[in-house]
XYZ file of C-alpha atoms in Angstrom:
390
model
C -59.391 20.704 72.266
C -56.357 22.535 71.009
C -54.722 25.162 73.420
C -55.659 28.763 72.932
C -58.052 27.555 70.213
C -60.051 30.621 69.426
C -63.223 28.338 68.044
C -63.368 26.532 71.656
C -63.242 29.939 73.402
C -65.641 31.827 70.887
C -68.319 28.476 71.111
C -70.132 29.856 74.477
C -70.883 33.186 72.842
C -71.979 31.398 69.481
C -74.303 29.106 71.673
C -75.812 32.407 73.748
C -76.401 34.027 70.467
C -78.201 30.946 69.002
C -80.483 30.674 72.064
C -81.048 34.459 71.780
C -82.302 33.959 68.183
C -84.319 30.976 69.455
C -85.994 32.572 71.938
C -87.236 35.253 69.408
C -88.310 33.539 66.063
C -89.554 35.216 63.184
C -91.590 33.972 60.167
C -90.116 34.700 56.910
C -89.976 37.664 55.391
C -90.683 38.552 58.710
C -87.135 38.649 60.332
C -86.420 42.249 61.041
C -85.205 41.387 64.696
C -83.054 38.510 63.545
C -81.769 40.710 60.520
C -81.104 43.551 62.874
C -79.260 41.206 64.994
C -77.190 39.954 62.440
C -76.536 43.025 60.938
C -75.376 44.729 64.351
C -73.043 41.600 65.224
C -71.377 41.951 61.315
C -70.694 45.566 61.851
C -69.320 44.614 65.443
C -66.624 42.764 64.033
C -65.616 45.082 61.559
C -66.851 44.096 58.595
C -65.896 46.114 55.456
C -69.248 46.432 54.138
C -72.849 45.270 55.175
C -75.949 45.566 53.201
C -79.578 45.157 54.601
C -82.942 44.446 52.727
C -81.791 42.530 50.264
C -84.662 40.096 48.430
C -87.055 41.459 51.843
C -85.068 41.192 54.803
C -81.710 39.574 53.541
C -78.551 40.500 54.919
C -74.912 40.728 53.278
C -72.014 41.079 55.046
C -68.443 41.535 52.746
C -65.205 40.315 54.307
C -62.053 40.795 51.857
C -58.252 40.465 52.717
C -55.355 40.599 50.612
C -55.536 41.342 46.742
C -56.919 38.164 45.349
C -60.076 39.022 43.118
C -61.820 35.415 43.537
C -65.025 35.522 45.856
C -67.205 32.571 47.320
C -70.582 32.606 49.387
C -71.808 31.264 52.710
C -75.336 31.165 53.387
C -77.660 31.152 56.303
C -81.280 31.471 56.867
C -83.299 33.864 59.276
C -86.765 32.307 59.182
C -88.712 29.849 61.837
C -91.687 27.993 61.427
C -95.534 28.237 62.637
C -95.341 25.365 65.115
C -96.015 25.723 68.838
C -92.572 24.776 70.883
C -92.984 22.104 73.044
C -89.356 21.696 74.496
C -89.671 23.058 77.671
C -86.570 24.677 77.215
C -85.501 27.956 79.382
C -84.523 29.177 76.040
C -87.966 28.449 74.387
C -89.711 30.737 71.940
C -91.481 33.683 73.319
C -93.398 34.072 70.158
C -96.448 31.845 70.493
C -97.189 29.421 67.567
C -93.688 30.371 66.204
C -90.645 28.114 66.607
C -86.832 27.763 65.298
C -88.041 23.644 64.748
C -85.338 23.375 61.698
C -81.833 24.761 63.153
C -81.855 28.079 61.106
C -81.223 29.652 64.474
C -78.332 27.253 64.897
C -77.274 27.919 61.106
C -77.063 31.976 61.348
C -75.038 31.673 64.774
C -72.586 29.501 63.450
C -72.129 31.481 60.405
C -71.681 34.592 62.480
C -69.103 32.652 64.484
C -67.382 32.274 61.364
C -67.532 35.741 60.659
C -66.013 36.786 63.434
C -63.251 34.429 63.491
C -62.724 35.199 59.508
C -62.834 39.090 60.286
C -60.283 38.446 63.135
C -57.469 36.497 61.197
C -58.221 37.556 57.559
C -56.116 34.648 56.680
C -57.479 34.336 52.975
C -56.673 36.219 49.877
C -59.802 37.477 48.538
C -63.441 38.285 49.357
C -66.094 36.447 51.230
C -69.704 37.179 51.341
C -71.625 36.133 54.186
C -75.635 36.055 53.065
C -78.445 35.776 55.401
C -81.633 34.669 53.643
C -85.182 35.076 54.483
C -87.744 32.606 54.169
C -86.335 29.545 53.616
C -89.289 27.734 54.321
C -91.592 27.712 51.401
C -91.648 31.147 50.505
C -88.377 30.941 48.575
C -86.272 33.606 50.185
C -83.185 32.932 47.764
C -84.854 33.536 44.809
C -86.308 36.810 45.759
C -82.434 37.567 47.055
C -81.460 36.567 43.094
C -84.200 38.783 41.758
C -83.084 41.319 43.907
C -79.654 40.816 41.924
C -77.641 39.388 44.941
C -75.324 37.715 42.369
C -75.233 41.000 40.310
C -74.244 43.004 43.478
C -71.696 40.379 44.830
C -70.777 37.987 42.069
C -68.990 34.479 43.357
C -67.522 31.300 41.909
C -69.903 29.130 44.593
C -72.243 29.073 46.826
C -71.624 27.156 50.120
C -74.419 26.363 53.024
C -74.665 23.840 55.735
C -77.832 21.906 57.175
C -77.841 20.343 60.775
C -79.074 16.711 60.183
C -80.319 14.599 63.010
C -80.264 10.887 62.229
C -76.820 11.230 60.692
C -73.972 10.532 63.314
C -72.409 13.452 65.585
C -68.950 14.205 64.364
C -69.789 13.500 60.734
C -70.437 15.745 57.423
C -71.910 14.531 54.666
C -71.707 15.880 50.848
C -72.395 14.067 47.457
C -71.848 15.269 43.820
C -75.670 15.653 42.176
C -78.689 15.680 43.882
C -78.559 16.101 47.986
C -82.077 17.316 48.026
C -85.269 16.977 45.740
C -87.592 19.294 44.039
C -91.202 20.047 45.418
C -94.116 21.143 43.707
C -97.668 21.383 45.401
C -101.228 21.612 44.531
C -104.518 22.009 45.476
C -107.537 20.195 43.914
C -111.507 20.624 44.350
C -114.267 18.290 43.539
C -117.534 20.452 43.703
C -121.148 19.335 42.733
C -124.363 19.478 44.461
C -124.992 18.408 48.238
C -127.849 16.565 49.948
C -129.053 14.997 52.951
C -127.191 12.068 53.949
C -130.181 10.226 53.781
C -131.229 10.906 50.276
C -127.828 10.822 48.522
C -129.504 10.531 45.145
C -130.632 14.139 45.383
C -127.121 15.227 44.788
C -123.515 14.601 44.279
C -121.109 13.037 46.300
C -117.376 14.852 46.214
C -116.405 12.837 49.184
C -116.414 9.636 47.296
C -114.883 11.155 44.514
C -112.185 12.633 46.832
C -111.547 9.120 48.044
C -111.216 7.724 44.545
C -108.557 10.316 43.914
C -106.776 9.497 46.699
C -106.099 5.723 45.819
C -105.810 6.527 41.820
C -103.051 9.181 42.169
C -100.688 7.052 43.268
C -100.754 4.985 39.956
C -98.282 7.780 39.061
C -95.780 6.607 41.137
C -96.161 2.815 40.886
C -97.508 2.607 37.614
C -96.102 5.722 35.323
C -92.078 6.108 36.145
C -89.403 3.746 36.066
C -89.762 1.996 39.966
C -85.956 2.875 40.301
C -86.594 6.401 39.966
C -87.252 8.548 43.195
C -90.940 10.252 43.246
C -93.268 10.848 46.029
C -96.823 12.072 45.636
C -98.333 12.720 48.953
C -101.976 13.870 49.784
C -101.392 16.054 53.071
C -104.925 17.412 53.448
C -108.665 16.900 52.602
C -111.433 19.242 53.945
C -114.987 19.226 53.455
C -118.547 19.188 55.052
C -119.198 20.431 58.479
C -122.572 18.828 59.247
C -122.780 15.029 60.341
C -126.179 14.591 58.176
C -125.243 16.550 55.160
C -123.102 15.397 52.372
C -121.244 18.149 51.442
C -121.024 19.922 47.766
C -117.332 20.558 47.877
C -114.231 18.815 48.575
C -110.763 20.364 49.008
C -107.515 18.441 48.871
C -104.164 19.651 49.135
C -101.056 17.548 48.169
C -97.244 17.716 47.376
C -94.637 15.680 44.665
C -90.973 15.378 45.513
C -88.569 14.389 42.735
C -85.300 14.550 41.192
C -85.675 14.418 37.721
C -86.985 17.721 36.856
C -89.354 16.208 33.368
C -91.167 14.773 36.625
C -92.722 18.213 37.632
C -94.603 18.326 33.798
C -95.752 14.635 34.025
C -97.226 14.699 37.763
C -99.165 17.736 36.754
C -100.499 15.958 33.472
C -101.406 12.824 35.094
C -102.850 14.774 38.241
C -105.141 16.646 36.294
C -105.799 13.425 33.929
C -107.006 11.619 36.650
C -108.755 14.418 38.597
C -111.082 15.042 35.511
C -111.681 11.072 34.776
C -112.914 10.711 38.401
C -114.857 13.873 38.236
C -116.480 12.723 34.772
C -117.260 9.548 36.318
C -119.428 11.459 39.455
C -120.653 13.900 37.705
C -118.602 16.565 39.397
C -116.530 19.488 38.616
C -113.085 19.800 39.368
C -110.182 22.640 39.266
C -106.663 21.829 40.060
C -104.233 24.522 41.035
C -100.340 22.807 40.195
C -97.573 25.204 41.641
C -93.932 24.241 40.522
C -91.816 24.926 43.689
C -88.093 24.500 44.954
C -86.049 22.684 41.884
C -83.934 19.817 43.097
C -80.640 20.865 44.868
C -77.621 19.509 42.482
C -74.119 19.936 44.287
C -72.108 20.778 41.738
C -68.176 18.912 41.093
C -65.910 21.368 42.031
C -67.555 23.056 44.690
C -68.265 19.736 46.423
C -64.458 18.587 46.114
C -63.524 21.660 47.965
C -66.228 20.995 50.506
C -65.355 17.339 50.954
C -61.572 18.711 51.249
C -62.329 21.467 54.224
C -64.890 18.691 56.055
C -61.987 16.218 56.321
C -59.655 18.731 57.502
C -62.427 19.474 60.113
C -63.374 16.013 61.262
C -60.988 13.726 59.165
C -61.550 11.903 56.388
C -63.320 8.693 57.600
C -65.847 11.105 59.169
C -66.751 12.540 55.908
C -69.636 10.715 53.599
C -69.723 11.168 49.917
C -71.885 8.042 49.091
C -75.403 8.159 50.512
C -78.855 8.397 49.592
C -80.155 12.186 48.731
C -83.201 13.197 50.745
C -86.701 13.736 49.027
C -86.588 16.638 51.677
C -86.578 19.987 49.633
C -84.077 22.847 50.079
C -84.508 26.498 48.514
C -80.771 26.710 48.432
C -81.152 24.882 45.077
C -82.019 28.216 43.610
C -78.538 29.657 44.546
C -76.685 26.484 43.700
C -78.205 26.458 40.446
C -77.558 30.222 39.731
C -73.684 30.425 40.941
C -72.999 26.847 41.527
C -72.079 25.422 44.906
C -72.405 22.814 47.405
C -74.271 21.755 50.581
C -73.627 19.921 52.989
C -75.310 17.766 56.140
C -74.184 18.271 59.624
C -74.357 14.872 61.492
C -76.573 16.194 65.004
C -76.862 12.296 66.126
C -80.106 10.415 66.835
C -83.291 11.862 67.422
C -86.523 10.567 69.787
C -90.091 10.758 68.486
C -91.481 14.000 67.886
C -87.785 15.528 67.792
C -86.526 15.462 63.911
C -86.668 18.645 61.511
C -90.078 20.574 61.823
C -90.948 18.994 65.131
C -92.582 20.569 68.144
C -89.924 18.871 70.460
C -86.982 19.439 68.373
C -83.620 20.886 69.943
C -80.785 21.712 67.924
C -77.756 19.959 69.018
C -75.019 22.480 70.423
C -72.323 20.203 70.209
C -72.110 21.006 66.140
C -71.601 24.872 66.710
C -67.235 24.041 66.878
C -67.237 21.687 64.051
C -69.260 24.197 61.706
C -67.242 27.088 62.610
C -63.984 25.400 62.013
C -65.252 23.893 58.496
C -66.325 27.269 57.455
C -62.835 28.428 58.341
C -61.170 25.870 56.378
C -63.400 26.657 53.689
C -62.330 29.741 53.422
C -58.952 29.833 54.144
C -58.034 26.671 51.584
C -60.537 27.736 48.972
C -58.992 31.176 49.071
C -55.518 30.193 50.050
C -52.766 33.150 50.340
C -50.281 32.438 47.874
């Protein structure tokens, strides 16, 4: 630790902010108190401008220094998840059924910490936009901000964001050029016919039998329709049908998701899922409906921005602790929309090992506060290096 290190001195306060946000989680597009907390902090730091209500509950703080015309954006997420918390922490969620089970509380607090440090030093030449977005989890809050004109009002040369990453060694930072997170599409499917008494199935149809056939047959998309060296996942996540033990239902509903990096796999999955469902429905004398929804695109880090991120990461944790060669994740991230629009880089911050039920989106997940000073230092280095004073 450096003597008189402002980052070390600020860390306990940032951790306290994180715990406050964690105790008061809000779901996507309803982050009113969280957005108010962010807004009040930014104004107290003496920001040049603070704009509210962008894309719903989004907040953008503007910090200028010097005479430079260049600008970059830093982004954090405001929303929590519909999860019942079971951590037993003294600062656990006070909102039953809602939990910061992904670390967005930490991401927001750390970006606020960097905002305070940079507002005090102003050791850069240009403009930094601090973007706090709503609804990263499933609802596409970043796209809502884009549609609301965030980059027309606040143009940037690149966007940057971090995500704590359990399972990656503590003290390391990972960023790669190209895809780092997958695209995601979701679908809902029904098989429908006539119900019947379980003892007299010949008097009706059997959508449960059809659903079982579909669960097996749909995996041919992965195993037999694409290059096996190409990443593609098709997962069935819900099946519902029937509510009485002696009646074969007339309808079964299924839900699933597709994950991939190749954009063309979206149309490919939609086409084959429909064909397989229709073929099985015909074989069982059933009707079928498919609602296929295209979701987040793949998150693809751009080369120039990633080079800057890696340089800042090396200044933060040492080059030997920066990873650029690793397998991307088949998880998804709606920061992909912002990078697609403006270019940028998304990095993983190693959060160390986790146990069962303690990973991202789990009800016993605990954000590792040890990464707080690392992320603040990374952001400060990134801004001061990218918008260096000449």
